[in-house]
Short mmCIF file of C-alpha atoms and ligand atoms in Angstrom, two decimals:
data_model
loop_
_atom_site.label_atom_id
_atom_site.label_comp_id
_atom_site.label_asym_id
_atom_site.label_seq_id
_atom_site.Cartn_x
_atom_site.Cartn_y
_atom_site.Cartn_z
CA UNK A 517 -14.03 -28.82 -19.51
CA UNK A 518 -14.00 -27.27 -15.96
CA UNK A 519 -10.82 -24.33 -14.74
CA UNK A 520 -8.38 -26.67 -13.16
CA UNK A 521 -6.98 -23.46 -9.91
CA UNK A 522 -4.79 -23.69 -7.85
CA UNK A 523 -4.81 -21.46 -5.00
CA UNK A 524 -1.11 -20.49 -4.05
CA UNK A 525 -0.67 -19.02 -0.40
CA UNK A 526 1.74 -17.41 1.13
CA UNK A 527 2.70 -13.96 3.40
CA UNK A 528 4.63 -12.34 0.20
CA UNK A 529 6.98 -9.25 2.08
CA UNK A 530 7.49 -9.25 -0.55
CA UNK A 531 6.80 -11.16 -3.51
CA UNK A 532 10.48 -13.18 -5.30
CA UNK A 533 11.52 -13.63 -8.50
CA UNK A 534 10.62 -17.31 -6.61
CA UNK A 535 7.56 -16.84 -6.06
CA UNK A 536 7.05 -15.82 -9.55
CA UNK A 537 8.96 -18.59 -11.10
CA UNK A 538 6.54 -21.10 -9.21
CA UNK A 539 3.81 -19.35 -10.09
CA UNK A 540 4.95 -19.50 -13.72
CA UNK A 541 5.95 -23.50 -13.84
CA UNK A 542 2.77 -24.02 -12.65
CA UNK A 543 0.47 -22.25 -15.60
CA UNK A 544 2.04 -25.67 -16.73
CA UNK A 545 -0.05 -27.28 -14.72
CA UNK A 546 -2.61 -24.88 -14.11
CA UNK A 547 -5.69 -22.97 -15.81
CA UNK A 548 -5.43 -20.15 -13.42
CA UNK A 549 -3.02 -19.65 -10.36
CA UNK A 550 -4.90 -17.56 -7.65
CA UNK A 551 -2.43 -15.64 -5.26
CA UNK A 552 -3.39 -15.22 -2.38
CA UNK A 553 -1.94 -13.53 1.16
CA UNK A 554 -2.02 -14.49 3.67
CA UNK A 555 -3.34 -11.70 7.00
CA UNK A 556 -2.62 -14.36 9.90
CA UNK A 557 0.87 -15.92 8.91
CA UNK A 558 3.20 -16.99 11.88
CA UNK A 559 5.32 -12.80 10.93
CA UNK A 560 6.20 -9.51 11.78
CA UNK A 561 6.32 -8.43 8.47
CA UNK A 562 7.73 -5.81 6.53
CA UNK A 563 4.65 -4.73 4.46
CA UNK A 564 1.51 -4.53 5.76
CA UNK A 565 -0.88 -6.77 4.79
CA UNK A 566 -2.80 -3.96 2.25
CA UNK A 567 0.99 -2.86 0.71
CA UNK A 568 1.69 -6.60 -0.21
CA UNK A 569 -1.83 -7.17 -1.28
CA UNK A 570 -1.16 -4.65 -3.84
CA UNK A 571 2.08 -5.21 -4.49
CA UNK A 572 0.78 -8.57 -5.19
CA UNK A 573 -1.44 -6.88 -7.89
CA UNK A 574 0.72 -4.87 -9.91
CA UNK A 575 3.15 -7.43 -10.36
CA UNK A 576 0.72 -9.94 -11.94
CA UNK A 577 -1.84 -6.87 -13.64
CA UNK A 578 -0.81 -8.01 -16.92
CA UNK A 579 -1.77 -12.30 -15.78
CA UNK A 580 -5.18 -12.73 -16.80
CA UNK A 581 -4.81 -16.83 -15.37
CA UNK A 582 -3.79 -14.95 -12.44
CA UNK A 583 -5.82 -13.88 -9.66
CA UNK A 584 -4.85 -11.79 -6.68
CA UNK A 585 -6.45 -12.55 -3.34
CA UNK A 586 -6.85 -11.74 0.89
CA UNK A 587 -7.84 -13.51 2.77
CA UNK A 588 -7.85 -13.67 7.20
CA UNK A 589 -7.89 -17.05 9.01
CA UNK A 590 -7.21 -19.99 7.80
CA UNK A 591 -6.45 -21.39 4.13
CA UNK A 592 -8.40 -23.94 4.20
CA UNK A 593 -11.76 -22.29 5.18
CA UNK A 594 -10.43 -20.20 2.95
CA UNK A 595 -10.12 -22.33 -0.14
CA UNK A 596 -13.63 -24.01 0.83
CA UNK A 597 -15.48 -20.38 0.25
CA UNK A 598 -14.01 -19.80 -3.10
CA UNK A 599 -14.42 -23.69 -4.45
CA UNK A 600 -11.06 -24.55 -4.87
CA UNK A 601 -9.64 -27.63 -3.22
CA UNK A 602 -6.11 -27.35 -4.49
CA UNK A 603 -3.12 -25.35 -1.98
CA UNK A 604 -0.41 -24.83 -4.35
CA UNK A 605 3.71 -25.36 -2.52
CA UNK A 606 6.98 -23.69 -3.96
CA UNK A 607 9.96 -25.95 -2.58
CA UNK A 608 13.37 -24.81 -2.89
CA UNK A 609 15.91 -26.44 -0.98
CA UNK A 610 15.93 -29.51 1.12
CA UNK A 611 15.13 -27.11 4.33
CA UNK A 612 12.26 -26.05 2.78
CA UNK A 613 9.91 -29.74 3.21
CA UNK A 614 9.87 -29.77 7.35
CA UNK A 615 7.56 -27.55 7.66
CA UNK A 616 5.89 -27.83 3.87
CA UNK A 617 4.69 -31.27 4.92
CA UNK A 618 3.86 -30.13 8.28
CA UNK A 619 1.78 -27.24 6.63
CA UNK A 620 0.41 -30.05 4.38
CA UNK A 621 -0.51 -32.78 6.90
CA UNK A 622 -1.89 -30.24 8.44
CA UNK A 623 -4.07 -28.51 6.79
CA UNK A 624 -5.64 -32.39 5.09
CA UNK A 625 -6.00 -32.87 8.41
CA UNK A 626 -7.85 -30.03 8.94
CA UNK A 627 -10.22 -30.68 5.40
CA UNK A 628 -9.78 -33.75 3.56
CA UNK A 629 -11.05 -32.56 0.12
CA UNK A 630 -7.91 -30.12 0.11
CA UNK A 631 -4.59 -31.22 -1.87
CA UNK A 632 -1.44 -29.61 -1.88
CA UNK A 633 1.24 -29.47 -4.95
CA UNK A 634 4.98 -28.56 -4.98
CA UNK A 635 6.54 -27.57 -7.82
CA UNK A 636 10.00 -26.53 -7.30
CA UNK A 637 11.45 -22.98 -8.35
CA UNK A 638 13.65 -22.52 -11.01
CA UNK A 639 17.63 -23.45 -10.03
CA UNK A 640 18.80 -19.86 -11.19
CA UNK A 641 16.39 -18.19 -8.08
CA UNK A 642 15.38 -21.21 -6.11
CA UNK A 643 17.85 -20.03 -3.04
CA UNK A 644 15.95 -16.77 -3.27
CA UNK A 645 14.16 -16.08 -0.21
CA UNK A 646 11.83 -12.84 1.32
CA UNK A 647 14.02 -12.19 4.82
CA UNK A 648 17.01 -12.31 2.44
CA UNK A 649 16.08 -9.00 0.45
CA UNK A 650 14.33 -7.09 2.59
CA UNK A 651 17.47 -7.41 4.61
CA UNK A 652 19.42 -6.44 1.47
CA UNK A 653 17.08 -3.32 0.33
CA UNK A 654 17.26 -1.89 4.17
CA UNK A 655 20.78 -1.70 3.80
CA UNK A 656 20.27 0.26 0.57
CA UNK A 657 22.01 -2.77 -1.79
CA UNK A 658 20.42 -3.40 -5.13
CA UNK A 659 17.45 -6.18 -4.87
CA UNK A 660 16.47 -5.25 -8.75
CA UNK A 661 17.93 -8.84 -9.71
CA UNK A 662 15.77 -10.82 -6.99
CA UNK A 663 12.27 -9.40 -7.40
CA UNK A 664 10.17 -7.53 -9.54
CA UNK A 665 11.12 -3.82 -10.80
CA UNK A 666 6.98 -3.34 -8.17
CA UNK A 667 8.14 -4.58 -5.22
CA UNK A 668 11.50 -2.04 -6.33
CA UNK A 669 9.29 1.18 -6.71
CA UNK A 670 7.29 -0.20 -3.27
CA UNK A 671 10.64 -0.21 -1.01
CA UNK A 672 11.59 3.32 -2.32
CA UNK A 673 8.30 4.68 -1.38
CA UNK A 674 8.12 3.06 1.72
CA UNK A 675 11.44 3.95 3.17
CA UNK A 676 11.22 7.85 1.32
CA UNK A 677 7.97 8.40 3.43
CA UNK A 678 9.63 7.21 6.66
N1 COA B 746 10.57 -18.30 -3.95
C1 COA B 746 11.49 -17.14 -2.54
N2 COA B 746 11.72 -17.77 -2.10
C2 COA B 746 10.39 -18.70 -1.64
C3 COA B 746 10.10 -18.84 -2.96
C4 COA B 746 9.88 -18.80 -3.43
N3 COA B 746 9.68 -19.94 -4.53
N4 COA B 746 9.28 -19.88 -1.95
C5 COA B 746 8.97 -19.42 -0.35
N5 COA B 746 9.93 -18.24 -0.32
C6 COA B 746 10.51 -18.01 0.80
C7 COA B 746 10.11 -17.01 1.45
O1 COA B 746 11.13 -15.72 0.63
C8 COA B 746 9.78 -16.52 2.32
O2 COA B 746 11.23 -16.45 3.38
P1 COA B 746 11.31 -15.59 4.64
O3 COA B 746 10.88 -16.45 5.38
O4 COA B 746 13.25 -15.56 4.47
O5 COA B 746 10.42 -14.03 4.43
C9 COA B 746 10.19 -18.16 3.00
O6 COA B 746 9.85 -18.96 1.45
C10 COA B 746 8.21 -18.51 2.88
O7 COA B 746 7.38 -16.96 2.73
P2 COA B 746 6.55 -17.08 1.71
O8 COA B 746 5.58 -18.34 0.48
O9 COA B 746 5.70 -16.05 1.71
O10 COA B 746 4.88 -18.18 2.72
P3 COA B 746 4.71 -18.79 4.25
O11 COA B 746 5.06 -19.95 4.97
O12 COA B 746 5.21 -17.75 4.61
O13 COA B 746 3.08 -18.54 4.52
C11 COA B 746 1.29 -19.01 4.61
C12 COA B 746 2.41 -19.32 5.48
C13 COA B 746 0.72 -18.04 4.20
C14 COA B 746 1.05 -20.62 4.23
C15 COA B 746 0.23 -20.31 5.96
O14 COA B 746 1.03 -19.27 6.91
C16 COA B 746 -1.08 -19.32 6.16
O15 COA B 746 -1.37 -21.31 5.49
N6 COA B 746 -1.63 -18.96 6.80
C17 COA B 746 -3.18 -18.52 7.07
C18 COA B 746 -3.64 -19.23 8.87
C19 COA B 746 -3.56 -21.29 8.17
O16 COA B 746 -4.60 -22.30 7.97
N7 COA B 746 -2.98 -21.66 9.42
C20 COA B 746 -2.73 -22.83 9.33
C21 COA B 746 -1.52 -23.98 8.88
S1 COA B 746 -0.72 -25.62 8.89
#
């Protein structure tokens, strides 16, 4: 049987334990998850496109069932290029739903062979967000319960380098 794969796209500025929880739960359903960092998201990011990619590579380095990739342009085009027709997105609270609903249907409109699958993050991380992590880190707070250790090192590297 062929491998069941899904693309988990995002800005990941930075990845949090919430995103990792979605990947962990998704690996119950899929054989392989491709975590794909978007160059073109609607956000001004703190970490550059390459930094966000490098952080993810470090975080998933030891998991052979997770592959990290970068993509520019439309997500559905990237999905087609790598031959994967499932997009994975995490749902935290009801407030995520509207945006996710719009994105999933738009992606399906662009390419009807693409299906979006939603996985809920575990409840103890379901309120985490990258912007709150960035805010706490910038103000010198402790983010160790919100992100993997690699992210803490990257924040230090980035702020000390300034
Ligand atoms: N745990 C923690 N946080 C989570 C989360 C989870 N499980 N799921 C979502 N989030 C948070 C993130 O922390 C982030 O929070 P922030 O806004 O406070 O920074 C926010 O939800 C969403 O970020 P992220 O999960 O990184 O994804 P995104 O919504 O930025 O991703 C793309 C959007 C990249 C998928 C979308 O812009 C895209 O597909 N771009 C390519 C161009 C394209 O095809 N556009 C057409 C789309 S229809």
